[in-house]
Amino acid sequence: MSTTRIVIVGGGYAGCMAANRLARKTDPETAAITLINARPDFIERVRLHQRVAGTGEAGTPLTEMLNDRVSLRIGAAASIGDGVVTLDDGTEIAFDRLVYAAGGAPRGPEGTLAVGDPEQATTARARLAALGDGAHVTVVGGGLTGIETATEIAEARPELAVTLVSAGEVGASLHPSARRRIHDELAALGVAERRGTYDPAQRSDLTLWAIATDVSDLAQRSGLRVDADGRLTVDRYLRSVTDPRIFGAGDAAAVPGQRLSCQTAMPQGAHAADNLVRELKHAPLRPYSMGYAGQNVSIGRRRAVIQAARRDDTPIRLWFGGRAGALFKEQVCAMAKAAAGSGRYTWLPAPRSARTPATETPSPETTSGRTPTGR
Ligand SMILES: Cc1cc2nc3c(=O)[nH]c(=O)nc-3n(C[C@H](O)[C@H](O)[C@H](O)COP(=O)(O)OP(=O)(O)OC[C@H]3O[C@@H](n4cnc5c(N)ncnc54)[C@H](O)[C@@H]3O)c2cc1C
């Protein structure tokens, strides 16, 4: 019996989920699993605002996250060719199947530091720690990451002047009643809100970029079809439309109607793994389908807003906040990490109206229905 060489590129929520699920669902004789990651740590990106504010850490060694059956290669994939991944040191790793889960690569304009980038978050932490009383901190982006970053810093460092800059409405993805609570929480922590775009001329001693726009350009560089944002274009089974040996999952994959979040990265990683297992068993693949439950936004360490949603991701009037919200949010973060580290995960199917259209090759236009702020 031949052994299928499965390579996973990216050890975030999607990649760890896929690798660990494959390890659970395949035999060592039939599948050899290798995960390639640029860093030795699994980064809980949902905690990077804590890294910035100095209120928590986000890294865990990948060796603690991965099933013993998964071989770990630390290195950046430079290209994905015909059945071979080339690392930036020139090493070649052959594959029969690949899961592309390289995630986001947030970048802001010059002079800003991206909260979603682990290294820039570490730099921001040092820069923030060195700021004196009354220094100005600007957080750009009024989505959930921007709210979390601004409130985390304002709570931890009340002597700083924190401004949240947003082109659109702050917390636009939330129900209007929950949004009002967000404005109250920001005001209570002394965070000033400024409507507009990033203006480098405004006084700021530290400017943090909390908008998730960019992804790894690895797929594009490798000649795989991508959408207008550089995300791997996949069919309804999560397979690359260029190379059916490749599955895509997480922030780096253009899955129609999905917003960037670990809430979507994990079921995608799990589904890619399940379809790969089906292929190995010569069973028919199943279309990907996922329904939302809601959104969680932390307000410093002691409060949060937990927003319930319909399965099509429409927020409803049902939400709660305060201390109970903070405890809930903490549980969600811990459970997400535990799920990625075990490969065990179940999720709701999409409502019938939101199911992926039955096309094998979605056009770039149909793959861009993602929120620009991420999550
Ligand atoms: C501050 C913050 C708070 C957030 N809060 C929430 C939240 O509360 N809820 C929620 O659902 N989402 C939240 N998100 C979004 C969520 O973190 C992301 O959507 C999620 O991490 C995506 O998972 P992923 O596995 O696709 O990618 P990532 O987590 O980005 O993982 C990608 C991995 O690929 C590796 N990689 C990249 N390029 C290469 C390469 N060339 N070679 C090898 N390895 C490579 C990276 O090192 C990384 O380990 C938050 C994001 C931020 C920044």
Coordinates of N, CA, C and O and ligand atoms in Angstrom, one line a residue, residues 8-17 35-52 62 73-80 85-88 100-106 114-119 144-146 148-149 209-212 215-219 221 249-253 259-266 268-269 292 294-298 329 332-333 336 370 373-375, ligand 1:
I8 N 1.0 20.4 4.9 CA 0.1 21.6 5.3 C 1.1 22.8 5.4 O 2.1 22.7 6.1
V9 N 0.7 23.8 4.6 CA 1.5 25.1 4.7 C 0.8 26.0 5.6 O -0.3 26.5 5.3
G10 N 1.4 26.3 6.8 CA 0.8 27.3 7.7 C 0.3 26.5 9.0 O -0.6 25.7 8.9
G11 N 0.8 27.0 10.1 CA 0.4 26.3 11.4 C -0.4 27.3 12.3 O -0.1 27.5 13.4
G12 N -1.4 27.9 11.7 CA -2.4 28.7 12.5 C -3.6 27.9 12.8 O -3.5 26.6 12.9
Y13 N -4.7 28.5 13.0 CA -5.9 27.8 13.4 C -6.3 26.8 12.3 O -6.6 25.6 12.6
A14 N -6.3 27.2 11.0 CA -6.7 26.3 9.9 C -5.7 25.2 9.8 O -6.1 24.0 9.6
G15 N -4.4 25.5 9.7 CA -3.4 24.5 9.5 C -3.3 23.5 10.6 O -3.2 22.3 10.3
C16 N -3.3 23.9 11.8 CA -3.2 23.0 13.0 C -4.4 22.1 13.0 O -4.3 20.9 13.2
M17 N -5.6 22.7 12.8 CA -6.8 21.9 12.7 C -6.7 20.8 11.7 O -7.0 19.6 11.9
L35 N 3.8 19.4 8.5 CA 3.3 20.8 8.6 C 4.5 21.7 8.5 O 5.5 21.6 9.2
I36 N 4.4 22.7 7.6 CA 5.5 23.7 7.4 C 5.0 25.0 8.0 O 3.9 25.5 7.7
N37 N 5.7 25.6 8.9 CA 5.3 26.9 9.4 C 6.5 27.8 9.5 O 7.6 27.4 9.9
A38 N 6.3 29.1 9.3 CA 7.4 30.0 9.2 C 8.0 30.2 10.6 O 9.2 30.6 10.7
R39 N 7.3 30.1 11.7 CA 7.8 30.3 13.0 C 7.6 29.0 13.8 O 6.7 28.2 13.5
P40 N 8.4 28.9 14.9 CA 8.2 27.6 15.7 C 7.0 27.6 16.6 O 6.6 26.6 17.2
D41 N 6.3 28.8 16.7 CA 5.2 28.9 17.6 C 3.8 28.9 16.8 O 3.7 29.5 15.7
F42 N 2.8 28.3 17.4 CA 1.4 28.6 17.0 C 1.1 29.9 17.7 O 1.3 30.1 18.9
I43 N 0.6 30.8 16.8 CA 0.2 32.2 17.3 C -1.3 32.2 17.5 O -2.0 32.1 16.5
E44 N -1.8 32.4 18.7 CA -3.2 32.7 18.9 C -3.4 34.2 18.5 O -3.3 35.1 19.3
R45 N -3.7 34.3 17.2 CA -3.8 35.7 16.7 C -4.9 36.5 17.4 O -4.9 37.7 17.5
V46 N -5.9 35.8 18.0 CA -7.0 36.4 18.7 C -6.5 37.1 20.0 O -7.2 37.8 20.6
R47 N -5.2 36.8 20.3 CA -4.7 37.5 21.5 C -3.6 38.5 21.2 O -2.9 38.9 22.2
L48 N -3.4 38.8 20.0 CA -2.2 39.7 19.7 C -2.4 41.1 20.2 O -1.4 41.8 20.5
H49 N -3.7 41.5 20.4 CA -3.9 42.8 21.1 C -3.4 42.8 22.5 O -3.0 43.8 23.1
Q50 N -3.5 41.6 23.1 CA -3.0 41.4 24.5 C -1.4 41.5 24.5 O -0.8 42.1 25.4
R51 N -0.8 40.9 23.4 CA 0.6 41.0 23.3 C 1.0 42.5 23.3 O 2.0 42.9 23.9
V52 N 0.3 43.3 22.4 CA 0.6 44.7 22.3 C 0.5 45.4 23.6 O 1.4 46.2 24.0
L62 N 4.7 25.0 18.6 CA 3.9 24.1 17.7 C 4.0 22.7 18.2 O 3.1 21.9 18.0
R73 N 8.1 21.1 10.1 CA 9.3 21.8 9.5 C 9.1 23.3 9.7 O 8.2 23.9 9.3
I74 N 10.1 23.8 10.3 CA 10.1 25.3 10.5 C 10.8 25.9 9.3 O 12.0 25.6 9.1
G75 N 10.1 26.8 8.7 CA 10.7 27.5 7.5 C 9.6 28.1 6.7 O 8.4 27.7 6.8
A76 N 9.9 29.1 5.9 CA 8.9 29.8 5.1 C 8.9 29.1 3.7 O 9.9 28.9 3.1
A77 N 7.7 28.7 3.3 CA 7.5 28.2 2.0 C 7.7 29.4 1.0 O 7.0 30.4 1.1
A78 N 8.6 29.2 0.0 CA 8.9 30.2 -1.0 C 8.0 30.0 -2.2 O 7.7 31.0 -2.9
S79 N 7.7 28.8 -2.5 CA 6.9 28.5 -3.7 C 6.2 27.1 -3.6 O 6.8 26.2 -2.9
I80 N 5.1 27.0 -4.2 CA 4.4 25.7 -4.3 C 4.4 25.3 -5.8 O 3.8 26.0 -6.6
V85 N 7.0 21.6 -2.5 CA 7.1 22.9 -1.9 C 8.5 23.2 -1.7 O 9.3 22.4 -1.2
T86 N 8.9 24.4 -2.1 CA 10.3 24.9 -1.9 C 10.4 25.9 -0.8 O 9.6 26.9 -0.8
L87 N 11.2 25.6 0.2 CA 11.4 26.5 1.3 C 12.4 27.6 0.9 O 13.1 27.5 0.0
D88 N 12.4 28.7 1.7 CA 13.3 29.8 1.3 C 14.7 29.5 1.5 O 15.6 30.2 1.0
Y100 N -3.4 24.4 1.9 CA -2.8 25.8 1.9 C -3.5 26.6 3.0 O -4.7 26.9 2.9
A101 N -2.8 26.9 4.0 CA -3.4 27.6 5.2 C -2.4 28.7 5.7 O -2.1 28.8 6.9
A102 N -1.9 29.5 4.8 CA -0.8 30.4 5.1 C -1.3 31.7 5.8 O -0.5 32.6 6.2
G103 N -2.6 31.9 5.9 CA -3.2 32.9 6.7 C -3.0 34.3 6.2 O -2.7 34.6 5.0
G104 N -3.2 35.3 7.1 CA -3.1 36.7 6.7 C -1.7 37.2 6.9 O -0.9 36.6 7.6
A105 N -1.4 38.3 6.2 CA -0.1 39.0 6.4 C -0.4 40.5 6.5 O -0.1 41.3 5.6
P106 N -1.0 40.9 7.7 CA -1.4 42.3 7.8 C -0.2 43.2 7.8 O 0.8 43.0 8.4
A114 N 1.3 46.8 12.5 CA 0.1 46.0 12.4 C -0.1 45.1 13.6 O 0.8 44.2 13.9
V115 N -1.2 45.2 14.2 CA -1.6 44.4 15.4 C -1.6 42.9 15.1 O -1.1 42.1 15.9
G116 N -2.0 42.6 13.9 CA -2.2 41.2 13.5 C -0.9 40.5 13.1 O -0.9 39.3 12.8
D117 N 0.2 41.2 13.0 CA 1.5 40.6 12.7 C 2.2 40.3 14.0 O 2.5 41.3 14.8
P118 N 2.6 39.1 14.3 CA 3.2 38.7 15.6 C 4.5 39.6 15.9 O 4.7 40.0 17.0
E119 N 5.3 39.7 14.9 CA 6.6 40.5 15.1 C 6.3 41.9 15.4 O 6.9 42.6 16.3
L144 N -13.7 44.9 14.9 CA -13.6 44.3 16.3 C -12.1 44.3 16.8 O -11.9 44.5 18.0
T145 N -11.2 44.1 15.9 CA -9.8 44.1 16.3 C -9.4 45.5 16.8 O -8.7 45.6 17.8
G146 N -9.8 46.5 16.1 CA -9.5 47.9 16.5 C -10.1 48.2 17.9 O -9.5 48.8 18.8
E148 N -10.9 46.0 20.2 CA -10.2 45.2 21.2 C -8.9 45.8 21.6 O -8.5 45.9 22.7
T149 N -8.2 46.3 20.5 CA -6.8 46.9 20.7 C -6.9 48.2 21.5 O -6.2 48.4 22.5
W209 N -2.1 49.5 13.4 CA -2.9 49.2 12.3 C -3.8 48.0 12.6 O -3.2 46.9 12.8
A210 N -5.1 48.2 12.7 CA -5.9 47.1 13.1 C -6.9 46.7 12.0 O -8.1 46.4 12.2
I211 N -6.4 46.8 10.8 CA -7.3 46.4 9.6 C -6.6 45.2 8.9 O -5.4 45.3 8.6
A212 N -7.3 44.2 8.7 CA -6.7 43.0 8.1 C -7.0 43.0 6.6 O -8.1 42.7 6.2
V215 N -3.0 39.3 2.6 CA -2.7 37.9 2.9 C -1.3 37.5 2.3 O -0.8 38.3 1.5
S216 N -0.8 36.4 2.7 CA 0.4 35.9 2.1 C 0.3 35.9 0.5 O -0.8 35.5 0.0
D217 N 1.3 36.3 -0.2 CA 1.3 36.2 -1.6 C 1.8 34.9 -2.2 O 2.1 34.8 -3.4
L218 N 2.0 33.9 -1.3 CA 2.6 32.6 -1.7 C 1.8 32.0 -2.9 O 2.4 31.5 -3.8
A219 N 0.4 32.0 -2.8 CA -0.4 31.3 -3.8 C -0.2 32.0 -5.1 O 0.0 31.4 -6.2
R221 N 2.3 33.9 -6.1 CA 3.7 33.7 -6.5 C 3.9 32.4 -7.2 O 4.7 32.1 -8.0
A249 N -7.7 26.7 3.1 CA -8.5 27.0 4.3 C -8.0 28.2 5.1 O -6.8 28.5 5.0
G250 N -8.9 28.9 5.7 CA -8.5 30.0 6.6 C -8.4 31.3 5.8 O -8.9 31.4 4.7
D251 N -7.8 32.3 6.5 CA -7.7 33.6 5.9 C -7.1 33.7 4.5 O -7.4 34.6 3.7
A252 N -6.3 32.7 4.2 CA -5.6 32.7 2.9 C -6.4 32.1 1.8 O -6.0 32.2 0.6
A253 N -7.6 31.6 2.1 CA -8.4 31.0 1.0 C -9.7 31.9 0.8 O -10.2 32.4 1.7
R259 N -16.3 35.4 6.5 CA -15.5 36.5 7.0 C -14.3 36.0 7.6 O -14.2 34.8 8.1
L260 N -13.2 36.8 7.6 CA -11.9 36.3 8.2 C -12.0 36.2 9.7 O -12.2 37.2 10.4
S261 N -11.9 35.0 10.1 CA -12.0 34.7 11.6 C -11.5 33.3 11.9 O -11.4 32.5 11.0
C262 N -11.2 33.1 13.2 CA -10.9 31.7 13.5 C -12.2 30.9 13.5 O -12.1 29.7 13.4
Q263 N -13.3 31.6 13.7 CA -14.6 30.9 13.6 C -14.8 30.2 12.2 O -15.5 29.3 12.2
T264 N -14.2 30.8 11.2 CA -14.3 30.2 9.9 C -13.1 29.4 9.5 O -13.2 28.4 8.8
A265 N -11.9 29.8 10.0 CA -10.7 29.1 9.6 C -10.7 27.7 10.1 O -10.3 26.7 9.4
M266 N -11.3 27.5 11.3 CA -11.3 26.1 11.9 C -12.2 25.1 11.2 O -11.7 24.0 10.8
Q268 N -13.1 25.3 8.1 CA -12.5 25.1 6.8 C -11.3 24.2 6.9 O -11.2 23.3 6.0
G269 N -10.5 24.3 7.9 CA -9.3 23.4 8.0 C -9.9 22.0 8.3 O -9.3 21.0 7.7
Y292 N -22.9 30.6 11.0 CA -22.3 31.4 12.1 C -23.1 31.3 13.4 O -24.3 30.9 13.3
G294 N -22.2 33.9 16.0 CA -22.2 35.2 16.6 C -20.8 35.8 16.5 O -19.9 35.3 15.8
Q295 N -20.6 36.9 17.2 CA -19.2 37.6 17.3 C -19.0 37.9 18.7 O -19.9 38.3 19.5
N296 N -17.7 37.9 19.1 CA -17.3 38.2 20.5 C -16.2 39.3 20.4 O -15.3 39.2 19.6
V297 N -16.4 40.3 21.2 CA -15.4 41.4 21.2 C -15.0 41.7 22.7 O -15.9 42.0 23.5
S298 N -13.7 41.6 23.0 CA -13.3 41.9 24.4 C -13.2 43.4 24.5 O -12.8 44.1 23.6
K329 N -15.9 35.2 26.6 CA -14.9 35.4 25.5 C -13.7 34.6 25.8 O -13.0 34.0 24.9
V332 N -14.1 31.1 24.9 CA -14.1 30.9 23.4 C -12.7 30.8 22.9 O -12.3 29.9 22.1
C333 N -11.9 31.7 23.4 CA -10.4 31.7 22.9 C -9.7 30.4 23.3 O -9.0 29.8 22.5
A336 N -11.0 27.5 21.2 CA -10.5 27.6 19.9 C -9.1 27.0 19.8 O -8.8 26.2 18.9
R370 N -15.9 39.2 1.7 CA -15.3 39.2 3.0 C -15.3 40.6 3.7 O -15.2 41.5 3.0
T373 N -12.3 44.4 7.5 CA -11.7 44.5 8.8 C -11.3 43.2 9.4 O -10.7 43.2 10.5
G374 N -11.6 42.1 8.8 CA -11.2 40.8 9.3 C -12.2 40.3 10.4 O -13.2 40.9 10.7
R375 N -12.0 39.1 10.9 CA -12.7 38.3 11.9 C -13.9 37.6 11.4 O -14.7 37.8 10.8
Ligands
LIG1 C1 -6.0 41.1 17.5 C2 -6.9 40.1 16.8 C3 -8.0 39.6 17.4 C4 -8.9 38.6 16.7 N1 -9.9 38.1 17.4 C5 -10.7 37.2 16.8 C6 -11.9 36.7 17.5 O1 -12.2 37.0 18.6 N2 -12.6 35.7 16.8 C7 -12.3 35.3 15.6 O2 -13.0 34.4 15.1 N3 -11.2 35.8 14.9 C8 -10.4 36.7 15.5 N4 -9.3 37.3 14.8 C9 -9.1 36.8 13.4 C10 -8.3 35.4 13.5 O3 -7.2 35.5 14.3 C11 -7.8 35.0 12.1 O4 -8.9 35.0 11.2 C12 -7.3 33.6 12.2 O5 -6.1 33.6 12.9 C13 -7.0 33.0 10.8 O6 -6.5 31.7 10.9 P1 -5.5 31.0 9.8 O7 -5.1 29.7 10.3 O8 -6.2 31.2 8.5 O9 -4.3 32.0 9.7 P2 -3.2 32.4 10.8 O10 -3.7 32.3 12.2 O11 -2.7 33.7 10.3 O12 -2.0 31.3 10.6 C14 -1.3 31.3 9.4 C15 0.0 30.6 9.7 O13 0.8 30.4 8.4 C16 2.1 30.7 8.6 N5 2.7 31.1 7.3 C17 2.4 32.2 6.6 N6 3.1 32.2 5.5 C18 3.8 31.1 5.5 C19 4.8 30.5 4.6 N7 5.1 31.1 3.4 N8 5.4 29.4 4.9 C20 5.1 28.8 6.1 N9 4.2 29.2 7.0 C21 3.6 30.4 6.7 C22 2.1 31.8 9.7 O14 3.4 31.8 10.4 C23 1.0 31.3 10.6 O15 1.5 30.5 11.6 C24 -8.5 38.2 15.4 C25 -7.4 38.7 14.8 C26 -6.6 39.6 15.4 C27 -5.3 40.2 14.7

